[in-house]
Each structure stands twice: as structure tokens, then as C-alpha cells.
């Protein structure tokens, strides 16, 4: 919306968002990027898609709004949970399970990013706060159930 508002009409806009970064990149994993021809006035979308695909990066065509809804639950929650686990003092032990090691991986992957990136992921996606509120409410509900069952 910002690009459409402030870029002159003669500037084409193809929105893109790689779903990997320095800490999650691996040539042995499936790499994905979201792309969408917001204002493809020069008809370059297919060309851009081929550039990504020639580098073994799968393209997913999603509108910015669809992207934001999905990113709130995948990226926003992942970064939020990683920070919460890290700030809670979760650390490796001598008896780690496979699942626990996966959680440690989330901490490592997300907490290497800057605090500014974390805040921006939470602040600028219009759907992330709803996902976080739902997560917090669910944690509180489950915690309450456990306490009641312990009585």
C-alpha cells in the first residue's frame, strides 16, 4: 500500500519476500519466496519468477494481504516464541529430546536477528498481534487447566 501510494504511476511494483535468510538459508533445503505483481506495468513478473526458479527458489504467488495473514502465523509466531523461550532462560541440557532440540533451533534461528527486525515483524504485520493474543490466551487457558487438574 505504501509503495502504491508513494511511487509514481510509471514505477512498476512486484512485491517479493524471501522466506529464508542468513540463519535459515541452506542450499539443501527448499527455498521459497513470495511474489505478487502489484503493479506489473512492464510485464516483468514471469521474468522475475524465472530468475528465482533458476536459482532453485520456488515462487509462491500471493497477494500482500494473503502473505501477511500467513506470515503472522508462520514468521511472526516463530520469532515471538523464539524470543520468549530465549528471554525465559531456556537452554540446552544433558537430557535434550529431539523436540527440545527443535525448540533450541528456533531460539538460535530467531534470536540471531536484530531486535529491530523482531519489533518490525511484530509491529508492521496487521495480523501478528491477533496471533500473539491468541497464543497468550491459549497458554493461559492450558495453564489454568493444568492447575485445576492438579488439585
XYZ file of N, CA and C in Angstrom:
453
model
N 0.824 -1.196 0.000
C 0.000 0.000 0.000
C 0.868 1.259 0.000
N 1.961 1.212 0.750
C 2.855 2.376 0.820
C 3.522 2.615 -0.526
N 4.000 1.541 -1.156
C 4.644 1.713 -2.461
C 3.652 2.237 -3.489
N 2.447 1.699 -3.486
C 1.436 2.166 -4.429
C 1.108 3.639 -4.199
N 1.102 4.048 -2.947
C 0.764 5.421 -2.611
C 1.869 6.399 -3.008
N 3.136 6.017 -2.743
C 4.225 6.982 -2.902
C 5.059 6.838 -4.168
N 5.041 5.675 -4.795
C 5.808 5.524 -6.040
C 5.013 6.123 -7.191
N 5.674 6.828 -8.094
C 4.962 7.370 -9.253
C 4.299 6.251 -10.065
N 3.260 6.598 -10.789
C 2.485 5.605 -11.561
C 3.335 4.878 -12.597
N 4.430 5.483 -13.059
C 5.253 4.825 -14.077
C 6.235 3.810 -13.481
N 6.245 3.676 -12.151
C 7.128 2.711 -11.493
C 6.356 1.411 -11.276
N 6.886 0.338 -11.852
C 6.271 -0.970 -11.663
C 6.570 -1.502 -10.267
N 5.651 -2.322 -9.748
C 5.829 -2.899 -8.416
C 5.533 -4.391 -8.480
N 6.553 -5.178 -8.188
C 6.369 -6.611 -7.994
C 6.853 -6.898 -6.577
N 5.907 -7.130 -5.691
C 6.248 -7.379 -4.288
C 6.905 -8.747 -4.171
N 7.929 -8.813 -3.329
C 8.578 -10.103 -3.094
C 9.066 -10.177 -1.651
N 9.096 -11.387 -1.143
C 9.588 -11.617 0.210
C 10.225 -13.000 0.263
N 11.547 -13.060 0.369
C 12.184 -14.372 0.502
C 11.861 -14.968 1.875
N 11.560 -16.245 1.904
C 11.231 -16.906 3.173
C 12.429 -17.710 3.676
N 13.566 -17.059 3.633
C 14.806 -17.597 4.169
C 15.729 -16.414 4.363
N 16.696 -16.578 5.211
C 17.644 -15.506 5.468
C 18.974 -16.099 5.861
N 19.870 -15.289 6.351
C 21.216 -15.780 6.661
C 21.228 -16.976 7.615
N 20.314 -17.000 8.586
C 20.328 -18.090 9.563
C 19.496 -19.292 9.141
N 18.612 -19.116 8.184
C 17.785 -20.248 7.758
C 18.135 -20.723 6.355
N 19.065 -20.036 5.706
C 19.439 -20.408 4.343
C 20.245 -21.702 4.337
N 19.928 -22.549 3.415
C 20.724 -23.740 3.151
C 20.425 -24.171 1.727
N 21.469 -24.448 0.944
C 21.200 -24.899 -0.425
C 20.556 -26.284 -0.454
N 20.479 -26.942 0.690
C 19.919 -28.287 0.756
C 18.478 -28.298 1.256
N 17.938 -27.125 1.553
C 16.554 -27.010 1.981
C 15.738 -26.416 0.842
N 14.421 -26.620 0.932
C 13.555 -25.992 -0.067
C 13.477 -24.502 0.230
N 13.929 -23.696 -0.726
C 13.881 -22.245 -0.579
C 12.637 -21.725 -1.280
N 11.977 -20.749 -0.637
C 10.743 -20.187 -1.183
C 10.790 -18.674 -1.110
N 10.110 -18.053 -2.034
C 9.891 -16.615 -1.972
C 8.460 -16.338 -2.423
N 7.846 -15.376 -1.779
C 6.510 -14.945 -2.181
C 6.664 -13.783 -3.157
N 5.913 -13.826 -4.239
C 5.936 -12.742 -5.230
C 4.503 -12.413 -5.634
N 4.309 -11.147 -6.002
C 2.981 -10.740 -6.451
C 3.098 -9.488 -7.324
N 2.476 -9.537 -8.514
C 2.518 -8.373 -9.406
C 1.522 -7.298 -8.964
N 1.949 -6.447 -8.065
C 1.076 -5.392 -7.541
C 0.727 -4.412 -8.654
N 1.761 -3.980 -9.370
C 1.579 -3.038 -10.489
C 2.634 -3.383 -11.538
N 2.397 -4.482 -12.246
C 3.365 -5.005 -13.213
C 3.158 -4.365 -14.584
N 3.366 -3.054 -14.645
C 3.071 -2.312 -15.871
C 4.024 -2.661 -17.013
N 5.184 -3.212 -16.689
C 6.155 -3.577 -17.734
C 6.180 -5.073 -18.010
N 5.230 -5.791 -17.436
C 5.064 -7.236 -17.662
C 6.361 -7.998 -17.403
N 6.936 -7.835 -16.226
C 8.209 -8.471 -15.864
C 8.038 -9.614 -14.857
N 6.804 -9.874 -14.437
C 6.570 -10.877 -13.401
C 7.125 -12.245 -13.789
N 6.791 -12.729 -14.978
C 7.250 -14.054 -15.394
C 8.771 -14.121 -15.473
N 9.386 -13.046 -15.915
C 10.852 -12.987 -15.990
C 11.468 -13.087 -14.585
N 10.905 -12.342 -13.642
C 11.406 -12.382 -12.277
C 11.228 -13.773 -11.674
N 10.095 -14.368 -11.937
C 9.822 -15.718 -11.449
C 10.872 -16.705 -11.973
N 11.234 -16.577 -13.233
C 12.257 -17.443 -13.820
C 13.629 -17.241 -13.187
N 13.945 -16.000 -12.827
C 15.222 -15.718 -12.166
C 15.293 -16.477 -10.847
N 14.236 -16.388 -10.041
C 14.215 -17.113 -8.769
C 14.302 -18.622 -9.001
N 13.488 -19.106 -9.918
C 13.436 -20.550 -10.149
C 14.737 -21.090 -10.731
N 15.489 -20.261 -11.468
C 16.791 -20.703 -11.989
C 17.810 -20.885 -10.868
N 17.508 -20.306 -9.695
C 18.368 -20.454 -8.516
C 17.777 -21.460 -7.519
N 16.851 -22.295 -7.999
C 16.185 -23.319 -7.184
C 15.377 -22.708 -6.031
N 14.811 -21.536 -6.272
C 13.947 -20.885 -5.288
C 12.518 -20.957 -5.814
N 11.686 -21.677 -5.087
C 10.292 -21.839 -5.508
C 9.538 -20.537 -5.253
N 8.764 -20.099 -6.239
C 7.979 -18.875 -6.084
C 6.537 -19.230 -5.747
N 5.979 -18.448 -4.856
C 4.590 -18.624 -4.438
C 3.892 -17.296 -4.687
N 2.890 -17.330 -5.527
C 2.161 -16.100 -5.864
C 1.040 -15.889 -4.852
N 1.214 -14.852 -4.019
C 0.228 -14.493 -3.004
C 0.069 -12.987 -2.988
N -1.152 -12.529 -2.805
C -1.357 -11.087 -2.642
C -0.688 -10.658 -1.336
N -0.340 -9.380 -1.210
C 0.268 -8.920 0.045
C -0.585 -9.233 1.279
N -1.900 -9.132 1.159
C -2.759 -9.419 2.308
C -2.727 -10.907 2.661
N -2.799 -11.775 1.647
C -2.698 -13.215 1.902
C -1.346 -13.546 2.543
N -0.300 -12.924 2.023
C 1.043 -13.124 2.572
C 1.081 -12.733 4.046
N 0.543 -11.554 4.377
C 0.592 -11.071 5.752
C -0.164 -12.000 6.704
N -1.308 -12.524 6.272
C -2.064 -13.458 7.116
C -1.237 -14.710 7.398
N -0.624 -15.264 6.370
C 0.180 -16.472 6.552
C 1.459 -16.184 7.331
N 2.089 -15.049 7.062
C 3.339 -14.693 7.745
C 3.112 -14.452 9.225
N 1.939 -13.966 9.593
C 1.647 -13.747 11.010
C 1.722 -15.058 11.779
N 1.187 -16.119 11.184
C 1.193 -17.395 11.896
C 2.504 -18.145 11.726
N 3.202 -17.944 10.645
C 4.465 -18.674 10.475
C 5.639 -17.866 11.006
N 5.881 -16.732 10.446
C 7.055 -15.933 10.813
C 6.862 -15.166 12.121
N 5.747 -14.492 12.264
C 5.507 -13.692 13.471
C 5.513 -14.532 14.729
N 4.783 -15.636 14.720
C 4.718 -16.522 15.886
C 6.068 -17.175 16.143
N 6.748 -17.618 15.090
C 8.045 -18.272 15.268
C 9.035 -17.340 15.951
N 9.122 -16.112 15.474
C 10.043 -15.149 16.083
C 9.618 -14.796 17.503
N 8.326 -14.676 17.729
C 7.826 -14.353 19.067
C 8.159 -15.480 20.043
N 7.859 -16.717 19.657
C 8.128 -17.866 20.525
C 9.630 -18.010 20.768
N 10.429 -17.812 19.727
C 11.881 -17.886 19.901
C 12.384 -16.888 20.923
N 11.900 -15.660 20.844
C 12.314 -14.624 21.812
C 11.810 -14.945 23.214
N 10.570 -15.426 23.317
C 10.023 -15.768 24.632
C 10.849 -16.884 25.269
N 11.157 -17.917 24.501
C 11.957 -19.024 25.034
C 13.331 -18.538 25.472
N 13.954 -17.694 24.666
C 15.277 -17.179 24.995
C 15.226 -16.315 26.255
N 14.266 -15.395 26.306
C 14.139 -14.497 27.460
C 13.753 -15.266 28.729
N 13.118 -16.437 28.552
C 12.730 -17.265 29.697
C 13.896 -18.085 30.239
N 15.008 -18.037 29.541
C 16.186 -18.762 30.012
C 16.253 -20.207 29.571
N 15.504 -20.574 28.546
C 15.548 -21.944 28.048
C 16.925 -22.197 27.438
N 17.595 -23.237 27.937
C 18.946 -23.573 27.478
C 19.081 -25.082 27.318
N 20.073 -25.502 26.584
C 20.351 -26.917 26.352
C 20.652 -27.625 27.665
N 20.259 -28.896 27.741
C 20.531 -29.718 28.918
C 21.220 -31.014 28.481
N 21.590 -31.824 29.441
C 22.204 -33.118 29.126
C 21.180 -34.137 28.668
N 19.898 -33.855 28.852
C 18.859 -34.831 28.505
C 17.895 -34.306 27.442
N 18.407 -33.491 26.546
C 17.559 -32.935 25.487
C 16.846 -34.035 24.712
N 15.583 -33.789 24.409
C 14.845 -34.652 23.495
C 14.938 -34.040 22.097
N 14.496 -34.798 21.111
C 14.503 -34.286 19.739
C 13.661 -33.014 19.643
N 12.467 -33.038 20.226
C 11.589 -31.865 20.181
C 12.198 -30.655 20.851
N 12.881 -30.884 21.975
C 13.530 -29.780 22.678
C 14.648 -29.192 21.822
N 15.401 -30.049 21.143
C 16.452 -29.556 20.245
C 15.856 -28.711 19.119
N 14.674 -29.085 18.665
C 13.990 -28.279 17.653
C 13.659 -26.899 18.211
N 13.201 -26.831 19.460
C 12.922 -25.536 20.095
C 14.199 -24.711 20.232
N 15.294 -25.359 20.613
C 16.570 -24.647 20.693
C 16.956 -24.091 19.321
N 16.640 -24.839 18.273
C 16.899 -24.364 16.913
C 16.088 -23.116 16.588
N 14.846 -23.056 17.078
C 14.010 -21.862 16.876
C 14.645 -20.667 17.574
N 15.134 -20.888 18.782
C 15.798 -19.798 19.512
C 17.006 -19.312 18.718
N 17.827 -20.255 18.286
C 19.048 -19.885 17.558
C 18.733 -19.144 16.261
N 17.757 -19.645 15.539
C 17.418 -19.040 14.251
C 16.834 -17.642 14.411
N 15.973 -17.456 15.398
C 15.270 -16.177 15.509
C 16.037 -15.134 16.308
N 16.777 -15.539 17.299
C 17.429 -14.564 18.183
C 18.747 -14.045 17.628
N 19.209 -14.603 16.527
C 20.380 -14.028 15.856
C 20.005 -12.797 15.047
N 18.721 -12.652 14.749
C 18.253 -11.462 14.038
C 18.240 -10.272 14.989
N 18.288 -9.095 14.427
C 18.317 -7.887 15.252
C 16.985 -7.677 15.973
N 17.067 -6.948 17.077
C 15.866 -6.587 17.822
C 14.938 -5.745 16.950
N 15.503 -4.882 16.116
C 14.687 -4.048 15.227
C 13.880 -4.907 14.256
N 14.513 -5.942 13.690
C 13.778 -6.834 12.790
C 12.643 -7.511 13.549
N 12.931 -7.997 14.742
C 11.894 -8.637 15.555
C 10.720 -7.687 15.795
N 11.012 -6.467 16.238
C 9.945 -5.487 16.502
C 9.150 -5.201 15.230
N 9.846 -5.051 14.106
C 9.159 -4.748 12.853
C 8.236 -5.882 12.427
N 8.691 -7.137 12.614
C 7.839 -8.283 12.274
C 6.554 -8.259 13.103
N 6.684 -7.851 14.350
C 5.528 -7.825 15.241
C 4.649 -6.599 14.994
N 5.269 -5.502 14.689
C 4.569 -4.215 14.621
C 3.888 -3.948 13.278
N 4.532 -4.325 12.172
C 4.033 -3.895 10.876
C 3.143 -4.903 10.158
N 3.052 -6.119 10.659
C 2.101 -7.048 10.061
C 0.776 -6.869 10.813
N -0.286 -6.487 10.105
C -1.546 -6.194 10.789
C -2.202 -7.408 11.438
N -1.725 -8.613 11.158
C -2.337 -9.826 11.703
C -1.534 -10.459 12.838
N -0.326 -9.981 13.079
C 0.537 -10.628 14.064
C 0.026 -10.461 15.487
N -0.441 -9.274 15.858
C -0.930 -9.076 17.232
C -2.083 -10.008 17.565
N -2.957 -10.248 16.619
C -4.076 -11.173 16.834
C -3.553 -12.586 17.093
N -2.549 -13.003 16.333
C -1.966 -14.331 16.525
C -1.308 -14.435 17.902
N -0.594 -13.401 18.307
C 0.082 -13.409 19.605
C -0.943 -13.403 20.735
N -1.980 -12.584 20.604
C -3.041 -12.565 21.622
C -3.669 -13.954 21.760
N -3.922 -14.608 20.644
C -4.497 -15.954 20.667
C -3.535 -16.935 21.344
N -2.252 -16.836 21.039
C -1.248 -17.704 21.659
C -1.217 -17.498 23.170
N -1.174 -16.254 23.603
C -1.128 -15.940 25.037
C -2.395 -16.431 25.742
N -3.553 -16.199 25.131
C -4.809 -16.667 25.723
C -4.840 -18.189 25.836
N -4.335 -18.860 24.828
C -4.306 -20.324 24.846
C -3.346 -20.836 25.914
N -2.183 -20.197 26.055
C -1.237 -20.576 27.110
C -1.889 -20.409 28.478
N -2.557 -19.283 28.684
C -3.224 -19.041 29.960
C -4.319 -20.074 30.222
N -5.088 -20.410 29.196
C -6.159 -21.401 29.320
C -5.589 -22.774 29.682
N -4.563 -23.207 28.988
C -3.948 -24.505 29.281
C -3.311 -24.524 30.663
N -2.659 -23.431 31.025
C -2.040 -23.341 32.349
C -3.105 -23.454 33.443
N -4.226 -22.790 33.231
C -5.326 -22.850 34.193
C -5.866 -24.277 34.302
N -6.012 -24.964 33.167
C -6.495 -26.350 33.177
C -5.536 -27.254 33.953
N -4.247 -27.071 33.753
C -3.257 -27.885 34.452
C -3.346 -27.645 35.951
N -3.481 -26.384 36.348
C -3.590 -26.056 37.773
C -4.833 -26.682 38.380
N -5.958 -26.625 37.645
C -7.205 -27.204 38.139
C -7.112 -28.730 38.240
N -6.464 -29.353 37.280
C -6.310 -30.807 37.295
C -5.380 -31.260 38.418
N -4.474 -30.384 38.853
C -3.526 -30.739 39.903
C -4.173 -30.722 41.288
N -5.331 -30.132 41.395
C -5.990 -30.021 42.720
C -6.615 -31.305 43.136
